[in-house]
Structure formats: C-alpha cells, structure tokens
Coordinates of N, CA and C in Angstrom, one line a residue:
X1 N -64.7 -11.6 -25.8 CA -63.3 -12.0 -26.2 C -63.2 -11.8 -27.7
X2 N -62.1 -11.1 -28.2 CA -61.9 -10.8 -29.6 C -61.1 -11.9 -30.2
X3 N -61.4 -12.3 -31.4 CA -60.7 -13.3 -32.2 C -60.1 -12.7 -33.4
X4 N -58.8 -12.9 -33.7 CA -58.2 -12.4 -34.8 C -58.4 -13.3 -36.0
X5 N -58.9 -12.8 -37.1 CA -59.0 -13.6 -38.3 C -57.7 -13.7 -39.0
X6 N -57.8 -14.3 -40.2 CA -56.6 -14.5 -41.0 C -56.0 -13.1 -41.3
X7 N -54.7 -13.0 -41.3 CA -54.0 -11.8 -41.7 C -53.8 -11.7 -43.2
X8 N -53.3 -10.5 -43.6 CA -53.1 -10.4 -45.1 C -52.1 -11.4 -45.6
X9 N -51.1 -11.7 -44.8 CA -50.1 -12.7 -45.2 C -50.7 -14.1 -45.2
X10 N -51.6 -14.4 -44.3 CA -52.3 -15.7 -44.3 C -53.1 -15.8 -45.6
X11 N -53.8 -14.8 -46.0 CA -54.6 -14.8 -47.2 C -53.7 -15.0 -48.5
X12 N -52.6 -14.3 -48.5 CA -51.7 -14.5 -49.6 C -51.3 -16.0 -49.7
X13 N -51.0 -16.6 -48.6 CA -50.6 -18.1 -48.6 C -51.8 -18.9 -49.0
X14 N -53.0 -18.6 -48.6 CA -54.2 -19.4 -48.9 C -54.4 -19.3 -50.4
X15 N -54.3 -18.1 -51.0 CA -54.5 -17.9 -52.4 C -53.5 -18.7 -53.2
X16 N -52.2 -18.7 -52.7 CA -51.1 -19.5 -53.4 C -51.4 -21.0 -53.3
X17 N -51.9 -21.4 -52.2 CA -52.2 -22.9 -52.1 C -53.4 -23.2 -53.0
X18 N -54.4 -22.4 -53.0 CA -55.5 -22.6 -53.9 C -55.1 -22.7 -55.4
X19 N -54.2 -21.8 -55.8 CA -53.7 -21.9 -57.2 C -52.9 -23.2 -57.4
X20 N -52.2 -23.6 -56.4 CA -51.4 -24.8 -56.6 C -52.4 -26.0 -56.7
X21 N -53.5 -26.0 -55.9 CA -54.5 -27.0 -56.0 C -55.2 -27.1 -57.3
X22 N -55.6 -25.9 -57.8 CA -56.3 -25.9 -59.1 C -55.4 -26.3 -60.3
X23 N -54.1 -25.9 -60.2 CA -53.1 -26.3 -61.2 C -52.8 -27.8 -61.1
X24 N -52.8 -28.3 -59.9 CA -52.6 -29.8 -59.7 C -53.7 -30.6 -60.3
X25 N -54.9 -30.1 -60.1 CA -56.1 -30.8 -60.8 C -55.9 -30.8 -62.3
X26 N -55.6 -29.6 -62.8 CA -55.4 -29.5 -64.3 C -54.3 -30.4 -64.8
X27 N -53.2 -30.5 -64.1 CA -52.0 -31.2 -64.6 C -52.0 -32.7 -64.3
X28 N -52.8 -33.1 -63.4 CA -52.7 -34.5 -62.9 C -53.5 -35.4 -63.9
X29 N -52.7 -36.3 -64.5 CA -53.3 -37.4 -65.3 C -53.3 -38.7 -64.6
X30 N -52.4 -38.8 -63.6 CA -52.2 -40.1 -62.9 C -53.5 -40.4 -62.1
X31 N -54.1 -39.4 -61.4 CA -55.2 -39.7 -60.6 C -56.5 -39.4 -61.4
X32 N -56.4 -39.0 -62.6 CA -57.7 -38.8 -63.4 C -58.5 -37.7 -62.9
X33 N -57.9 -36.7 -62.3 CA -58.6 -35.6 -61.7 C -58.7 -34.5 -62.8
X34 N -59.8 -34.5 -63.5 CA -59.8 -33.5 -64.7 C -61.1 -32.7 -64.7
X35 N -61.9 -32.7 -63.7 CA -63.1 -32.0 -63.7 C -63.0 -30.5 -64.0
X36 N -62.1 -29.8 -63.4 CA -61.9 -28.4 -63.6 C -61.2 -28.2 -64.9
X37 N -60.2 -29.0 -65.2 CA -59.5 -28.9 -66.5 C -60.4 -29.0 -67.7
X38 N -61.5 -29.8 -67.6 CA -62.4 -30.0 -68.7 C -63.2 -28.7 -68.9
X39 N -63.3 -27.8 -67.9 CA -64.1 -26.6 -68.0 C -63.3 -25.5 -68.8
X40 N -62.0 -25.8 -69.0 CA -61.2 -24.8 -69.8 C -61.2 -23.4 -69.2
X41 N -61.1 -23.3 -67.9 CA -61.0 -22.0 -67.3 C -59.7 -21.4 -67.7
X42 N -59.7 -20.1 -67.9 CA -58.5 -19.4 -68.3 C -57.6 -19.2 -67.0
X43 N -56.4 -18.8 -67.2 CA -55.5 -18.5 -66.1 C -56.1 -17.4 -65.2
X44 N -56.7 -16.4 -65.8 CA -57.3 -15.3 -65.0 C -58.5 -15.8 -64.2
X45 N -59.3 -16.7 -64.8 CA -60.4 -17.3 -64.0 C -60.0 -18.2 -62.9
X46 N -58.9 -19.0 -63.2 CA -58.4 -19.8 -62.1 C -57.8 -18.9 -61.0
X47 N -57.2 -17.8 -61.3 CA -56.7 -16.9 -60.3 C -57.8 -16.3 -59.5
X48 N -58.9 -15.9 -60.1 CA -60.0 -15.3 -59.4 C -60.6 -16.4 -58.5
X49 N -60.8 -17.6 -58.9 CA -61.3 -18.7 -58.1 C -60.4 -18.9 -56.9
X50 N -59.1 -18.9 -57.2 CA -58.1 -19.2 -56.1 C -58.1 -18.1 -55.0
X51 N -58.7 -16.9 -55.4 CA -58.8 -15.8 -54.4 C -59.8 -15.9 -53.3
X52 N -60.5 -17.1 -53.2 CA -61.4 -17.3 -52.1 C -60.6 -17.2 -50.8
X53 N -61.3 -16.7 -49.7 CA -60.6 -16.5 -48.4 C -60.5 -17.8 -47.6
X54 N -60.6 -18.9 -48.2 CA -60.5 -20.2 -47.5 C -59.9 -21.2 -48.4
X55 N -59.4 -22.4 -47.9 CA -58.8 -23.4 -48.7 C -59.9 -24.1 -49.5
X56 N -59.7 -24.2 -50.8 CA -60.6 -24.9 -51.7 C -60.5 -26.4 -51.6
X57 N -59.6 -26.9 -50.9 CA -59.4 -28.3 -50.6 C -59.4 -28.6 -49.1
X58 N -59.6 -29.9 -48.8 CA -59.7 -30.2 -47.4 C -58.7 -31.4 -47.1
X59 N -58.3 -31.4 -45.8 CA -57.5 -32.5 -45.3 C -58.4 -33.4 -44.4
X60 N -59.6 -33.5 -44.6 CA -60.5 -34.3 -43.9 C -60.5 -33.9 -42.4
X61 N -60.5 -32.6 -42.2 CA -60.3 -32.1 -40.8 C -61.5 -32.5 -39.9
X62 N -62.6 -32.8 -40.4 CA -63.8 -33.1 -39.6 C -63.9 -34.6 -39.4
X63 N -63.1 -35.4 -40.0 CA -63.2 -36.8 -39.9 C -62.3 -37.3 -38.7
X64 N -63.0 -37.2 -37.5 CA -62.3 -37.5 -36.3 C -61.7 -38.9 -36.2
X65 N -62.4 -39.9 -36.7 CA -62.0 -41.3 -36.6 C -60.7 -41.5 -37.5
X66 N -60.7 -40.8 -38.7 CA -59.5 -41.0 -39.5 C -58.3 -40.4 -38.9
X67 N -58.4 -39.2 -38.3 CA -57.2 -38.6 -37.7 C -56.8 -39.2 -36.4
X68 N -57.8 -39.8 -35.7 CA -57.4 -40.5 -34.5 C -56.6 -41.7 -34.8
X69 N -56.9 -42.4 -35.9 CA -56.1 -43.6 -36.3 C -54.8 -43.2 -36.9
X70 N -54.8 -42.1 -37.7 CA -53.6 -41.7 -38.4 C -52.5 -41.2 -37.4
X71 N -52.9 -40.5 -36.3 CA -52.0 -39.9 -35.4 C -51.7 -40.8 -34.2
X72 N -52.3 -42.0 -34.2 CA -52.1 -42.9 -33.1 C -50.6 -43.3 -33.0
X73 N -50.1 -43.7 -31.8 CA -48.7 -44.1 -31.7 C -48.5 -45.3 -32.5
X74 N -49.4 -46.2 -32.6 CA -49.3 -47.4 -33.5 C -50.5 -47.4 -34.5
X75 N -50.4 -46.5 -35.5 CA -51.6 -46.3 -36.4 C -52.0 -47.6 -37.1
X76 N -53.3 -47.8 -37.2 CA -53.8 -49.0 -37.8 C -54.0 -48.7 -39.3
X77 N -52.9 -48.7 -40.0 CA -52.9 -48.3 -41.4 C -53.9 -49.1 -42.2
X78 N -54.1 -50.4 -41.9 CA -55.1 -51.2 -42.6 C -56.5 -50.7 -42.5
X79 N -56.8 -49.9 -41.5 CA -58.1 -49.4 -41.4 C -58.3 -48.1 -42.1
X80 N -57.2 -47.5 -42.6 CA -57.3 -46.2 -43.3 C -57.5 -46.5 -44.8
X81 N -58.3 -45.6 -45.4 CA -58.5 -45.8 -46.8 C -57.2 -45.9 -47.6
X82 N -57.2 -46.8 -48.6 CA -56.0 -46.9 -49.4 C -56.2 -46.0 -50.6
X83 N -55.2 -45.8 -51.4 CA -55.3 -45.0 -52.6 C -54.0 -45.1 -53.4
X84 N -54.0 -44.6 -54.6 CA -52.8 -44.6 -55.4 C -51.8 -43.6 -54.8
X85 N -50.5 -43.9 -55.1 CA -49.5 -43.0 -54.5 C -49.7 -41.6 -55.1
X86 N -49.4 -40.5 -54.3 CA -49.5 -39.2 -54.7 C -48.6 -38.9 -55.9
X87 N -49.1 -38.1 -56.9 CA -48.1 -37.7 -57.9 C -47.4 -36.4 -57.4
X88 N -46.5 -35.9 -58.1 CA -45.6 -34.8 -57.6 C -46.4 -33.6 -57.3
X89 N -47.4 -33.3 -58.1 CA -48.2 -32.1 -57.9 C -48.9 -32.1 -56.6
X90 N -49.6 -33.2 -56.3 CA -50.3 -33.3 -55.1 C -49.5 -33.5 -53.9
X91 N -48.3 -34.2 -54.1 CA -47.4 -34.3 -53.0 C -46.8 -32.9 -52.5
X92 N -46.5 -32.1 -53.5 CA -46.1 -30.7 -53.2 C -47.2 -30.0 -52.5
X93 N -48.4 -30.1 -53.0 CA -49.5 -29.4 -52.4 C -49.8 -29.9 -50.9
X94 N -49.7 -31.2 -50.7 CA -50.0 -31.7 -49.4 C -49.0 -31.3 -48.4
X95 N -47.8 -31.3 -48.7 CA -46.7 -30.9 -47.8 C -46.9 -29.4 -47.5
X96 N -47.1 -28.6 -48.5 CA -47.2 -27.1 -48.3 C -48.5 -26.8 -47.5
X97 N -49.6 -27.4 -47.8 CA -50.9 -27.2 -47.1 C -50.9 -27.6 -45.7
X98 N -50.3 -28.8 -45.4 CA -50.3 -29.2 -44.0 C -49.3 -28.4 -43.2
X99 N -48.2 -28.0 -43.8 CA -47.3 -27.1 -43.1 C -47.9 -25.7 -42.8
X100 N -48.6 -25.2 -43.7 CA -49.3 -23.9 -43.5 C -50.3 -24.0 -42.4
X101 N -51.1 -25.1 -42.4 CA -52.2 -25.2 -41.4 C -51.5 -25.5 -40.0
X102 N -50.5 -26.2 -40.0 CA -49.8 -26.5 -38.7 C -49.3 -25.2 -38.0
X103 N -48.6 -24.4 -38.8 CA -48.1 -23.2 -38.1 C -49.3 -22.2 -37.8
X104 N -50.3 -22.2 -38.6 CA -51.5 -21.4 -38.3 C -52.2 -21.8 -37.1
X105 N -52.4 -23.1 -36.9 CA -53.0 -23.7 -35.7 C -52.3 -23.3 -34.5
X106 N -50.9 -23.3 -34.5 CA -50.1 -23.0 -33.3 C -50.1 -21.4 -33.1
X107 N -50.2 -20.7 -34.1 CA -50.2 -19.2 -34.0 C -51.5 -18.6 -33.8
X108 N -52.5 -19.1 -34.5 CA -53.9 -18.5 -34.4 C -54.9 -19.6 -34.7
X109 N -55.3 -20.4 -33.8 CA -56.2 -21.6 -34.1 C -57.5 -21.1 -34.6
X110 N -58.0 -19.9 -34.2 CA -59.3 -19.4 -34.6 C -59.2 -19.2 -36.2
X111 N -58.1 -18.6 -36.6 CA -58.0 -18.3 -38.1 C -57.9 -19.6 -38.8
X112 N -57.2 -20.6 -38.2 CA -57.1 -21.9 -38.9 C -58.4 -22.6 -39.1
X113 N -59.3 -22.4 -38.1 CA -60.6 -22.9 -38.2 C -61.4 -22.2 -39.2
X114 N -61.3 -20.9 -39.4 CA -62.0 -20.1 -40.3 C -61.6 -20.5 -41.8
X115 N -60.4 -20.7 -42.0 CA -59.9 -21.0 -43.4 C -60.0 -22.5 -43.8
X116 N -60.2 -23.3 -42.8 CA -60.3 -24.8 -43.2 C -61.5 -25.5 -42.7
X117 N -62.3 -24.8 -41.9 CA -63.5 -25.4 -41.3 C -63.2 -26.5 -40.3
X118 N -62.0 -26.5 -39.8 CA -61.6 -27.5 -38.8 C -62.2 -27.3 -37.5
X119 N -62.6 -28.4 -36.8 CA -63.1 -28.3 -35.4 C -62.0 -28.0 -34.4
X120 N -62.4 -27.6 -33.2 CA -61.4 -27.3 -32.2 C -60.6 -28.6 -31.9
X121 N -61.2 -29.7 -31.9 CA -60.5 -31.0 -31.5 C -59.4 -31.2 -32.5
X122 N -59.6 -31.0 -33.8 CA -58.5 -31.2 -34.8 C -57.3 -30.2 -34.5
X123 N -57.7 -29.0 -34.3 CA -56.6 -28.0 -34.0 C -55.8 -28.3 -32.8
X124 N -56.5 -28.8 -31.7 CA -55.7 -29.1 -30.5 C -54.9 -30.4 -30.8
X125 N -55.3 -31.3 -31.5 CA -54.6 -32.5 -31.8 C -53.3 -32.2 -32.7
X126 N -53.5 -31.4 -33.7 CA -52.4 -31.0 -34.6 C -51.4 -30.1 -33.9
X127 N -51.9 -29.2 -33.1 CA -51.1 -28.2 -32.4 C -50.2 -28.8 -31.4
X128 N -50.5 -30.0 -30.9 CA -49.7 -30.7 -30.0 C -48.5 -31.5 -30.6
X129 N -48.4 -31.5 -31.9 CA -47.3 -32.2 -32.6 C -46.2 -31.3 -33.0
X130 N -45.1 -31.8 -33.2 CA -44.0 -31.1 -33.9 C -44.3 -31.2 -35.4
X131 N -43.8 -30.2 -36.1 CA -44.0 -30.2 -37.6 C -43.5 -31.5 -38.2
X132 N -42.3 -31.9 -37.8 CA -41.7 -33.1 -38.4 C -42.6 -34.3 -38.1
X133 N -43.1 -34.5 -36.9 CA -43.9 -35.6 -36.6 C -45.2 -35.6 -37.4
X134 N -45.8 -34.4 -37.5 CA -47.1 -34.2 -38.2 C -46.9 -34.6 -39.7
X135 N -45.9 -34.1 -40.3 CA -45.6 -34.4 -41.7 C -45.3 -35.9 -41.9
X136 N -44.5 -36.5 -41.0 CA -44.2 -37.9 -41.2 C -45.4 -38.8 -41.2
X137 N -46.4 -38.4 -40.4 CA -47.6 -39.2 -40.3 C -48.6 -38.9 -41.4
X138 N -48.6 -37.7 -41.9 CA -49.7 -37.3 -42.8 C -49.3 -36.9 -44.2
X139 N -48.1 -36.4 -44.4 CA -47.8 -35.8 -45.7 C -47.9 -36.7 -46.9
X140 N -47.6 -38.0 -46.7 CA -47.6 -38.8 -47.9 C -48.9 -39.7 -48.0
X141 N -49.9 -39.4 -47.2 CA -51.1 -40.2 -47.2 C -51.9 -40.0 -48.5
X142 N -52.1 -41.0 -49.4 CA -52.8 -40.8 -50.6 C -54.3 -40.6 -50.5
X143 N -54.8 -40.8 -49.3 CA -56.3 -40.8 -49.1 C -56.7 -39.6 -48.2
X144 N -55.8 -38.6 -48.1 CA -56.0 -37.5 -47.2 C -56.6 -36.3 -47.9
X145 N -56.1 -35.9 -49.0 CA -56.6 -34.6 -49.7 C -57.9 -34.8 -50.3
X146 N -58.8 -33.8 -50.1 CA -60.1 -33.9 -50.7 C -60.5 -32.5 -51.3
X147 N -61.3 -32.5 -52.3 CA -61.9 -31.3 -52.8 C -63.0 -30.8 -51.8
X148 N -62.9 -29.6 -51.4 CA -63.9 -29.1 -50.4 C -65.3 -29.0 -51.1
X149 N -66.4 -29.2 -50.4 CA -67.7 -29.2 -50.9 C -67.9 -30.3 -51.9
X150 N -67.3 -31.5 -51.7 CA -67.4 -32.6 -52.6 C -68.8 -33.1 -52.8
X151 N -69.6 -32.9 -51.7 CA -70.9 -33.4 -51.7 C -72.0 -32.3 -52.0
X152 N -71.5 -31.1 -52.4 CA -72.4 -30.0 -52.6 C -72.2 -29.3 -54.0
X153 N -72.9 -29.8 -54.9 CA -72.8 -29.3 -56.3 C -73.2 -27.8 -56.4
X154 N -74.1 -27.4 -55.5 CA -74.6 -26.1 -55.6 C -73.5 -25.0 -55.3
X155 N -72.8 -25.3 -54.2 CA -71.7 -24.4 -53.9 C -70.7 -24.3 -55.0
X156 N -70.3 -25.4 -55.6 CA -69.3 -25.4 -56.7 C -69.9 -24.7 -57.9
X157 N -71.2 -24.9 -58.2 CA -71.8 -24.2 -59.3 C -71.7 -22.7 -59.2
X158 N -71.9 -22.2 -58.0 CA -71.8 -20.8 -57.8 C -70.4 -20.3 -57.8
X159 N -69.4 -21.1 -57.3 CA -68.0 -20.7 -57.3 C -67.5 -20.6 -58.8
X160 N -68.0 -21.6 -59.6 CA -67.6 -21.6 -61.0 C -68.4 -20.7 -61.9
X161 N -69.3 -20.0 -61.3 CA -70.0 -18.9 -62.1 C -69.6 -17.6 -61.5
X162 N -70.3 -17.1 -60.4 CA -70.0 -15.8 -59.9 C -68.6 -15.8 -59.2
X163 N -68.1 -16.9 -58.8 CA -66.8 -16.9 -58.1 C -65.7 -16.7 -59.0
X164 N -65.9 -16.6 -60.3 CA -64.8 -16.3 -61.2 C -65.1 -15.0 -62.0
X165 N -66.1 -14.3 -61.5 CA -66.6 -13.1 -62.2 C -65.5 -12.0 -62.2
X166 N -65.5 -11.2 -63.3 CA -64.6 -10.1 -63.3 C -65.0 -8.9 -62.4
X167 N -66.3 -9.0 -62.0 CA -66.8 -8.0 -61.1 C -66.5 -8.4 -59.6
X168 N -65.7 -7.5 -59.0 CA -65.1 -7.8 -57.7 C -66.2 -8.1 -56.7
X169 N -67.2 -7.3 -56.6 CA -68.3 -7.5 -55.6 C -69.1 -8.8 -55.8
X170 N -69.3 -9.1 -57.0 CA -70.0 -10.3 -57.4 C -69.1 -11.5 -56.9
X171 N -67.9 -11.4 -57.2 CA -66.9 -12.5 -56.9 C -66.8 -12.7 -55.4
X172 N -66.7 -11.5 -54.7 CA -66.6 -11.6 -53.2 C -67.8 -12.2 -52.6
X173 N -69.0 -11.8 -53.1 CA -70.2 -12.3 -52.5 C -70.3 -13.8 -52.7
X174 N -69.8 -14.4 -53.8 CA -69.8 -15.8 -54.0 C -68.9 -16.5 -53.1
X175 N -67.7 -15.9 -53.0 CA -66.7 -16.5 -52.1 C -67.1 -16.5 -50.6
X176 N -67.7 -15.4 -50.2 CA -68.1 -15.3 -48.8 C -69.3 -16.2 -48.5
X177 N -70.2 -16.4 -49.5 CA -71.3 -17.4 -49.4 C -70.8 -18.8 -49.2
X178 N -69.8 -19.1 -50.0 CA -69.2 -20.5 -49.9 C -68.5 -20.6 -48.5
X179 N -67.8 -19.6 -48.0 CA -67.2 -19.6 -46.7 C -68.2 -19.9 -45.6
X180 N -69.4 -19.2 -45.7 CA -70.4 -19.4 -44.7 C -70.9 -20.8 -44.8
X181 N -71.1 -21.3 -46.0 CA -71.6 -22.7 -46.1 C -70.6 -23.7 -45.4
X182 N -69.3 -23.4 -45.6 CA -68.3 -24.3 -45.0 C -68.3 -24.2 -43.5
X183 N -68.5 -23.0 -42.9 CA -68.4 -22.9 -41.5 C -69.7 -23.3 -40.8
X184 N -70.8 -23.4 -41.5 CA -72.1 -23.7 -40.8 C -72.6 -25.1 -41.2
X185 N -71.9 -25.8 -42.0 CA -72.4 -27.2 -42.4 C -72.0 -28.2 -41.3
X186 N -72.7 -29.3 -41.3 CA -72.4 -30.4 -40.4 C -71.3 -31.3 -41.0
X187 N -70.6 -32.0 -40.2 CA -69.6 -32.9 -40.7 C -70.1 -33.9 -41.7
X188 N -69.3 -34.1 -42.8 CA -69.6 -35.1 -43.8 C -69.5 -36.5 -43.3
X189 N -70.5 -37.3 -43.5 CA -70.4 -38.7 -43.0 C -69.5 -39.6 -43.9
X190 N -69.3 -39.1 -45.1 CA -68.5 -39.9 -46.1 C -67.6 -39.0 -46.9
X191 N -66.3 -39.3 -46.9 CA -65.4 -38.5 -47.7 C -65.1 -39.2 -49.0
X192 N -65.7 -38.7 -50.1 CA -65.4 -39.4 -51.4 C -64.0 -39.1 -52.0
X193 N -63.6 -39.9 -52.9 CA -62.3 -39.7 -53.5 C -62.3 -38.4 -54.3
X194 N -61.1 -37.7 -54.3 CA -61.0 -36.4 -54.9 C -61.3 -36.5 -56.4
X195 N -60.9 -37.5 -57.1 CA -61.2 -37.7 -58.5 C -62.7 -37.7 -58.8
X196 N -63.4 -38.4 -58.0 CA -64.9 -38.5 -58.2 C -65.5 -37.1 -57.9
X197 N -65.0 -36.4 -56.9 CA -65.6 -35.1 -56.6 C -65.4 -34.2 -57.7
X198 N -64.2 -34.2 -58.3 CA -63.9 -33.3 -59.4 C -64.8 -33.6 -60.6
X199 N -65.0 -34.8 -60.9 CA -65.8 -35.2 -62.0 C -67.3 -34.9 -61.9
X200 N -67.8 -34.7 -60.6 CA -69.2 -34.5 -60.4 C -69.6 -33.1 -60.9
X201 N -68.6 -32.2 -61.1 CA -69.0 -30.8 -61.5 C -68.6 -30.6 -63.0
X202 N -68.2 -31.7 -63.7 CA -67.6 -31.6 -65.0 C -68.6 -31.1 -66.0
X203 N -69.9 -31.5 -65.9 CA -70.9 -31.1 -66.9 C -71.6 -29.9 -66.7
X204 N -71.3 -29.1 -65.6 CA -72.0 -27.9 -65.4 C -71.4 -26.8 -66.1
X205 N -72.2 -25.9 -66.6 CA -71.7 -24.8 -67.5 C -71.3 -23.6 -66.6
X206 N -70.2 -22.9 -67.0 CA -69.8 -21.7 -66.2 C -70.8 -20.6 -66.6

C-alpha cells in the first residue's frame, strides 16, 4: 500500500506555522517564553529553522489521557493542567495549527502523522469531530501547546546549529534527522510547560 506524504502546499503551511511559532516565542513576554529570543537569531536564521518539514511545536498528540479528558462529552476540566490564559500570539497560532491538522487528518491522516508525530488513535479521534467542535474544545486551552523535543536538548542543539545553516544540504540533513527522532521516539511520560522547555536551550551556543 502506498502512502502519500505531505504535499508542497502542506509544507508551505507547515513552514508558515513554524514561523508563527518562532515569532510568538520571541514576542511573548506574558508567558516568559524567551529561550529562542535570547539567542538573537536573525530573521533569515528563523526562516531557515522554520523550514523544517514538520511542526516545531506539539499539541500533546501522544498524551492519550489528556485528549480523552479534553474531548469527553463532560470534560473533567479540573483534571487537566491549568495555565495562564493564552496571549494573542499563541491564541492565533493554536487556532491556525489545530485547524491545519484537523483538515490534514481528514484528508491525509498519514501525512498528519508524519508532520506531527501523532498516533493513529489521535488522528481517528480528531477526524471524527467537526472543526467547530474541535476548536471549541481545544483552541483556547492554555496547557495544550508545547515545544517539540522539550525533553531532548540534543535535537534542539542540532536544529539551532546545522538546522539554520546557509548550506542547504547541511540544513536538510539536520531537519530530517530531527524528523526521524520525532517519528521513532516513544511517547513522553511528562509534558513540561512551554516556557520551561524554551529556557532549557537558552545557554547553548549556535
């Protein structure tokens, strides 16, 4: 059986979402998310990093318990992590990112899994919802968005070195290595807050 990967249009949207994510990190003072901003990456470096063929952020796709509670008919909100309200940058990113993944899951679930690392169960669960219902349940959750590879400094170190290289082949090799890590890793037992994840890479040199 053949599986169709992300299309050229899908990749354009992924790169746009990644740029929005990186800019949200740089601009957000409310959540204290300043790890990448502290690195003083240029606009060109941010664009090259955003060119990775997968989403640099996660919606906790592998956290089955979280999504089971969130999408329940009577969600147990008190059992879901709390957090500060989303600022405008992350609210925009969350609505755009969830909408993109929803339509990709329904059109090409294999591609959705490739670009987000989501398991089959997540795709089936999301694909069974209307877009309105999906966004009503998830779009404003302040504890949903996560930096991908939050528990793997090695991947981010490579992304912030070779992943922003001006040499295309070097950059692609770094991006594809990170993609392979995402697709082959086991589910994370603990999803740390995005602010903490960003700060963990603050002191590493590009």
